[in-house]
Short mmCIF file of C-alpha atoms in Angstrom, two decimals:
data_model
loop_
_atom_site.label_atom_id
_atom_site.label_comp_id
_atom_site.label_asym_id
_atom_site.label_seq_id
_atom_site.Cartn_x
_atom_site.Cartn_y
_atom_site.Cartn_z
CA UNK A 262 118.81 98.85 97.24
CA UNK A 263 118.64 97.30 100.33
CA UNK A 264 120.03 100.15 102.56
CA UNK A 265 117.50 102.26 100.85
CA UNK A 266 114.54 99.99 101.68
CA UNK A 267 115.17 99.97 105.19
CA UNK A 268 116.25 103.74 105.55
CA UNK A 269 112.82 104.25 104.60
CA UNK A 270 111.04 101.79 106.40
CA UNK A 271 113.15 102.41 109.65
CA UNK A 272 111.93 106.51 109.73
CA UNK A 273 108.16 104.92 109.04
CA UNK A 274 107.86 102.37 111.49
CA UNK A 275 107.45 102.52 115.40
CA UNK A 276 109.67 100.32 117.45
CA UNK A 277 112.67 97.97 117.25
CA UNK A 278 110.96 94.98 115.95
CA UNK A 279 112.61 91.92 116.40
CA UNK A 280 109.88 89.09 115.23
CA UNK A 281 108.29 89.30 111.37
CA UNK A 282 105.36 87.76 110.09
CA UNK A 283 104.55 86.37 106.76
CA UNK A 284 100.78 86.24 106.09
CA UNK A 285 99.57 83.97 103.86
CA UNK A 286 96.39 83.69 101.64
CA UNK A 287 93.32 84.56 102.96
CA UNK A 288 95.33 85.44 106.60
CA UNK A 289 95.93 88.51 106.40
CA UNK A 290 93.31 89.03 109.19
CA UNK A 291 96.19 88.66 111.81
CA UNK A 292 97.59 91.74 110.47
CA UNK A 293 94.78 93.48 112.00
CA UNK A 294 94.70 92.51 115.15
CA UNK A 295 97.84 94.65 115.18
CA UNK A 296 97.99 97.45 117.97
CA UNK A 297 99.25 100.60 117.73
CA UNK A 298 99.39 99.63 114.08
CA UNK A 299 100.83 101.81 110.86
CA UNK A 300 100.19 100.68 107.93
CA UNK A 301 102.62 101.29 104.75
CA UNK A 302 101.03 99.82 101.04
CA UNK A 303 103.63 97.93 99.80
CA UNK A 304 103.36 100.49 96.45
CA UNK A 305 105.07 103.30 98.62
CA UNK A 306 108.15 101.31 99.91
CA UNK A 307 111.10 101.65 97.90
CA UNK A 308 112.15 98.47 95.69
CA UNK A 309 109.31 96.06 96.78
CA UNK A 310 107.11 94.91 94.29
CA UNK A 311 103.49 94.59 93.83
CA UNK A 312 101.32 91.42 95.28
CA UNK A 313 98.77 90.10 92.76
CA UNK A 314 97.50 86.91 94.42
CA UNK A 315 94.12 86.50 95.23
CA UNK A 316 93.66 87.27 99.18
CA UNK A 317 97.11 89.80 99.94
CA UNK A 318 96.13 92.49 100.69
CA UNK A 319 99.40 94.29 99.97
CA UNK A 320 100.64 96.06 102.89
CA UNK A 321 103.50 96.05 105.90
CA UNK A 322 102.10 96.60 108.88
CA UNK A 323 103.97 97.86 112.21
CA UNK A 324 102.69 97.72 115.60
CA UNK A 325 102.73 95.40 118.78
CA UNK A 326 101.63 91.57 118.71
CA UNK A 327 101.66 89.82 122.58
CA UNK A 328 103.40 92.51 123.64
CA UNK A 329 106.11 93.01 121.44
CA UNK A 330 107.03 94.85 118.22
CA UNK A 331 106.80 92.89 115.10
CA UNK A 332 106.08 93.55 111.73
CA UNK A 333 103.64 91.52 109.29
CA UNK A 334 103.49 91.36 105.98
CA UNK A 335 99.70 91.44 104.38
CA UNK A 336 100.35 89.64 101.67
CA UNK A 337 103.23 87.81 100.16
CA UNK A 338 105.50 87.97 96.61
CA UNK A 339 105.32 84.53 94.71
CA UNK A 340 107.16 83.19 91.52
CA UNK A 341 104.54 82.36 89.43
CA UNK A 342 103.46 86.34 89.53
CA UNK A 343 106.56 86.36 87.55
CA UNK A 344 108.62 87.75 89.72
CA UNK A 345 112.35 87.25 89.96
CA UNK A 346 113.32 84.90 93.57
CA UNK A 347 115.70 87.54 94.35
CA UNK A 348 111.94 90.24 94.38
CA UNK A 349 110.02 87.60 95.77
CA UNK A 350 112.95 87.00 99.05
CA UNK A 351 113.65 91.28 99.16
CA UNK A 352 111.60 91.68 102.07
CA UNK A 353 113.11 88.89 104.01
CA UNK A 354 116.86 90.67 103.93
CA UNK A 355 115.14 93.71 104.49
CA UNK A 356 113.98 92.65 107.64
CA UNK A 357 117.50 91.53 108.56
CA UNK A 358 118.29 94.68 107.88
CA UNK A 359 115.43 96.23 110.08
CA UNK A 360 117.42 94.38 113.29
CA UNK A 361 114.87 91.19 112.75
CA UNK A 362 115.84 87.90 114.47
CA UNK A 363 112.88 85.99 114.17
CA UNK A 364 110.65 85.27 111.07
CA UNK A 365 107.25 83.78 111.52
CA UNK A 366 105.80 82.44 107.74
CA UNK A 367 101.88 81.07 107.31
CA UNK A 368 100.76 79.84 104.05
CA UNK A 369 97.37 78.38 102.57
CA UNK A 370 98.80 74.29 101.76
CA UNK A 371 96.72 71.60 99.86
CA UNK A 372 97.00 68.55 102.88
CA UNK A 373 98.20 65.25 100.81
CA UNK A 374 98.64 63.78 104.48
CA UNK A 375 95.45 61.54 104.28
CA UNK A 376 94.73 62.53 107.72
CA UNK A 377 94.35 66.35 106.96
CA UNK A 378 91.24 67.79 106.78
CA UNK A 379 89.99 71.20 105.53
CA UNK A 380 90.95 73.83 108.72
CA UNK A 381 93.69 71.87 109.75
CA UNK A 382 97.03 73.67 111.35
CA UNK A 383 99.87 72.02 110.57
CA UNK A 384 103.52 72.93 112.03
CA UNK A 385 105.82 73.06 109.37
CA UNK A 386 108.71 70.75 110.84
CA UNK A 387 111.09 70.47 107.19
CA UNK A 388 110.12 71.10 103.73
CA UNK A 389 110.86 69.88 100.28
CA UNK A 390 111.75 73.34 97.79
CA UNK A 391 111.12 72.40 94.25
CA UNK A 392 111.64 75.82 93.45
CA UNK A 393 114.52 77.25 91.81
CA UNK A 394 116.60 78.16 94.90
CA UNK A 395 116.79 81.70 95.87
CA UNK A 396 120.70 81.74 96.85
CA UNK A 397 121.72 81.00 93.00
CA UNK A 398 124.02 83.76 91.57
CA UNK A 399 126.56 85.43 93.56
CA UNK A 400 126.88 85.42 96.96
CA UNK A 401 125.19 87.96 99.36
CA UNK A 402 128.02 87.64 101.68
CA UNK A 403 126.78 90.54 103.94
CA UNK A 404 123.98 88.46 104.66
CA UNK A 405 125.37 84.68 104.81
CA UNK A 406 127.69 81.80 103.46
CA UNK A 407 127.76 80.48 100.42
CA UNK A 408 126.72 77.22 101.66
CA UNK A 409 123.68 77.68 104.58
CA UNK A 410 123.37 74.67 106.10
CA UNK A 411 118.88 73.36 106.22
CA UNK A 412 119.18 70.68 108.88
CA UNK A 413 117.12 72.61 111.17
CA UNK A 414 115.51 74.65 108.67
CA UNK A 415 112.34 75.41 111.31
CA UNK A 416 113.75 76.46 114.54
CA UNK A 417 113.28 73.23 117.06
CA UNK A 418 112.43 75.64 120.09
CA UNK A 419 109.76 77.35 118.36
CA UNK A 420 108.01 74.00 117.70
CA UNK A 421 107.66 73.09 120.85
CA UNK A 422 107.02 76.13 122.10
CA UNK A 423 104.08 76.56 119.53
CA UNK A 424 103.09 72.69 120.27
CA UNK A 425 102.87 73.43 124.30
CA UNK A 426 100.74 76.55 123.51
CA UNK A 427 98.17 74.84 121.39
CA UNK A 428 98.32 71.94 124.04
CA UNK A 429 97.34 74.67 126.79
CA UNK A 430 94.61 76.26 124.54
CA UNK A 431 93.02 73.03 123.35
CA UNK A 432 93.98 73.77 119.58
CA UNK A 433 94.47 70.74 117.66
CA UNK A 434 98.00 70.76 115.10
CA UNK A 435 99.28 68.74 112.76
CA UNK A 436 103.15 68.47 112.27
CA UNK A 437 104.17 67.70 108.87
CA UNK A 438 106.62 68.26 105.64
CA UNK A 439 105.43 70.94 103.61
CA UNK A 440 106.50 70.66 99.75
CA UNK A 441 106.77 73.69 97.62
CA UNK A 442 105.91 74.22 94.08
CA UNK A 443 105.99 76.99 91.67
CA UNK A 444 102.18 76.83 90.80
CA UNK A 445 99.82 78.81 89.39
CA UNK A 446 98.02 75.33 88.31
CA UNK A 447 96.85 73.41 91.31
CA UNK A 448 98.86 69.79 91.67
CA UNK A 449 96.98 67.07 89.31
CA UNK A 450 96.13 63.62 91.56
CA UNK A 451 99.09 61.99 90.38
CA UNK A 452 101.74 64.87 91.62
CA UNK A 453 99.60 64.25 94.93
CA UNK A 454 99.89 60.65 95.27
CA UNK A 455 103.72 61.53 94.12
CA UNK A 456 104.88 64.29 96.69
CA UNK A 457 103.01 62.27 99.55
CA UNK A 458 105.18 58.89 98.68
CA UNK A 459 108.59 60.77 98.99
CA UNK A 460 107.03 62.49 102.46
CA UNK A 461 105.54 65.67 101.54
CA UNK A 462 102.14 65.93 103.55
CA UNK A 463 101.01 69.39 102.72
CA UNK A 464 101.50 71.60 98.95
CA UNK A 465 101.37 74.93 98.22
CA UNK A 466 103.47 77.50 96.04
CA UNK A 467 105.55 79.91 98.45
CA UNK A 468 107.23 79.77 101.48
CA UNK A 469 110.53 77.65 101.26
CA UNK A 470 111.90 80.48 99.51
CA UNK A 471 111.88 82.85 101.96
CA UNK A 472 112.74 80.33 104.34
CA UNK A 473 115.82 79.81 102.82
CA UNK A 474 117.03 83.42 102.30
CA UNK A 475 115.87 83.83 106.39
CA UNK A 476 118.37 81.02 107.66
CA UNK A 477 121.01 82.20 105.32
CA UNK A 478 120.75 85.32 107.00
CA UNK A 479 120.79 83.85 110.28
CA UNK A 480 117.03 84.39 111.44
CA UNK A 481 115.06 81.75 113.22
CA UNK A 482 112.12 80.41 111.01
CA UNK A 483 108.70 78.72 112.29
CA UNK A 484 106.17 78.01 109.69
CA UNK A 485 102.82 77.29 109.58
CA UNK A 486 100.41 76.00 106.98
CA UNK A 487 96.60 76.33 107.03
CA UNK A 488 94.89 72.98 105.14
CA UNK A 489 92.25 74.78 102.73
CA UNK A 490 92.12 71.48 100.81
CA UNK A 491 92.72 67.88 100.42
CA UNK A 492 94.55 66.57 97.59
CA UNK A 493 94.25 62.78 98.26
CA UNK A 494 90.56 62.09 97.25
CA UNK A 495 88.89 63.16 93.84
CA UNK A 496 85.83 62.17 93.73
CA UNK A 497 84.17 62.54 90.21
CA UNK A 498 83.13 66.06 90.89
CA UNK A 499 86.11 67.11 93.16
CA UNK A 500 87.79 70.75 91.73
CA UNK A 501 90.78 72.40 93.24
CA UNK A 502 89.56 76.35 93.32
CA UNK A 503 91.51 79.24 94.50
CA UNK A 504 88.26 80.89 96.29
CA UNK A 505 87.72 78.27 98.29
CA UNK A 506 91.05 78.30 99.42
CA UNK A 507 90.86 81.69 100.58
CA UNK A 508 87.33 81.17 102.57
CA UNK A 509 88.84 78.08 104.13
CA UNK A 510 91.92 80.04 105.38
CA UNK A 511 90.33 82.99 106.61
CA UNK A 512 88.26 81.06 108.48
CA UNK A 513 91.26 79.39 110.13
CA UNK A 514 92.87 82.71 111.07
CA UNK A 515 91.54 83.69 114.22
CA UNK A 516 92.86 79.97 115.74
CA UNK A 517 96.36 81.17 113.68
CA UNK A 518 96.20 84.14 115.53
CA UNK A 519 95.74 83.41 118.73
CA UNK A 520 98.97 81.01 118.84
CA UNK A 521 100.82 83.25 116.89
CA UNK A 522 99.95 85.97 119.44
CA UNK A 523 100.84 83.94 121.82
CA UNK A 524 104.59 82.68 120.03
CA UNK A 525 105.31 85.94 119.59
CA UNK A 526 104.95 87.08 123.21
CA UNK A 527 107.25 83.96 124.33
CA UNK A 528 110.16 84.43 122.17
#
């Protein structure tokens, strides 16, 4: 299945990417500040599934990013869509198989971090996966070891890297633990106040899965999480909602862009 994916993919898109971007929800906007760009619905590519979450667009798009050749994906596969983790990680070993080295992930992340505010950027430095892990079953010894070691989970030199860039364009970051869930419900106050006592400062419901399927297969991972909320005060008429999540990151993706941009050209 694999082969086939990227047989197809390989005759569709232009270059030799080497860097691959994960676009969150609501950030899919990066994706179009593609150049060169062609644009392949994820319903035409063999073996991927559909995405259903509010804000993915649903698309891979090819073309050059800071000067390079990258592909991004418009839109990501989650658990709670019901899919499988080995559907929702497919892409990810696809990419491997596409001659990627470096995987760039951004997701839309609730901040329990009492210093987060909405519009926040925070570098994902470690996470916590409460997930079922991906890597259970047999295997995929093409790809990696039974055992991938997480100790550096989010490649060291792409943090700073990404930390000196926002330092030289005056955009403010956050560093932080990001925990992930398998949603759909939004955290209650009490899983808030929980996650941020055992050091989780931001929540959402993807990422650390494909995280974990990228370092087994030897890519280098940074991740970065836009706060569209803040899960440590609820006032009496405070409501988690999944539109407003979406506004807030959108309107936090053309500061996501221009440091990605930026990343991308440097590694």
């Amino acid at each position: 299945m694999y082969q086939e994916t990227v047989d197809y993919l390989a005759s569709r898109i232009s270059g030799s990417p080497e860097t691959a971007i994960i676009l969150g929800s609501g950030l899919g906007a990066l994706a179009d500040r593609l150049e060169q760009a062609v644009k392949i619905p994820y319903a035409e590519i063999p073996h991927f599934v559909h995405s259903t979450a509010t804000g993915h667009k649903g698309n891979l798009i090819s073309g050059t990013l800071g000067g390079k050749s990258v592909l991004a994906m418009q839109g990501r596969f989650h658990y709670y869509e019901g899919y499988t983790m080995q559907q929702v990680t497919y892409p990810v070993r696809v990419m491997k198989g596409l001659g990627v080295k470096n995987l760039l992930v951004s997701n839309a992340a609730g901040g329990i971090n009492n210093t987060f505010r909405i519009g926040d950027l925070m570098i994902i430095r470690d996470h916590i996966n409460m997930l079922p892990n991906p890597l259970i079953g047999p295997n995929e010894a093409a790809f990696g070891t039974r055992f991938p070691d997480m100790t550096r989970a989010y490649d060291r030199a792409f943090i700073r890297m990404a930390e000196a860039i926002a330092a030289s364009q005056n955009i403010p970051v956050k560093k932080g633990v990001y925990v992930g869930l398998t949603g759909p419900s939004f955290e209650t106050p009490a899983e808030y106040a929980f996650y941020g006592r055992v050091g989780g400062d931001a929540i959402g419901m993807s990422t650390v899965p494909e995280v974990i399927v990228a370092r087994h297969a030897g890519l280098r991972v940074f991740g970065m999480s836009v706060i569209t909320n803040e899960g440590y005060h609820f006032a009496d008429d405070y409501v988690n909602d999944g539109a407003d999540v979406v506004t807030a990151a959108g309107q936090a993706a053309e500061t996501m862009t221009r440091l990605f941009s930026e990343l991308v050209r440097q590694i």
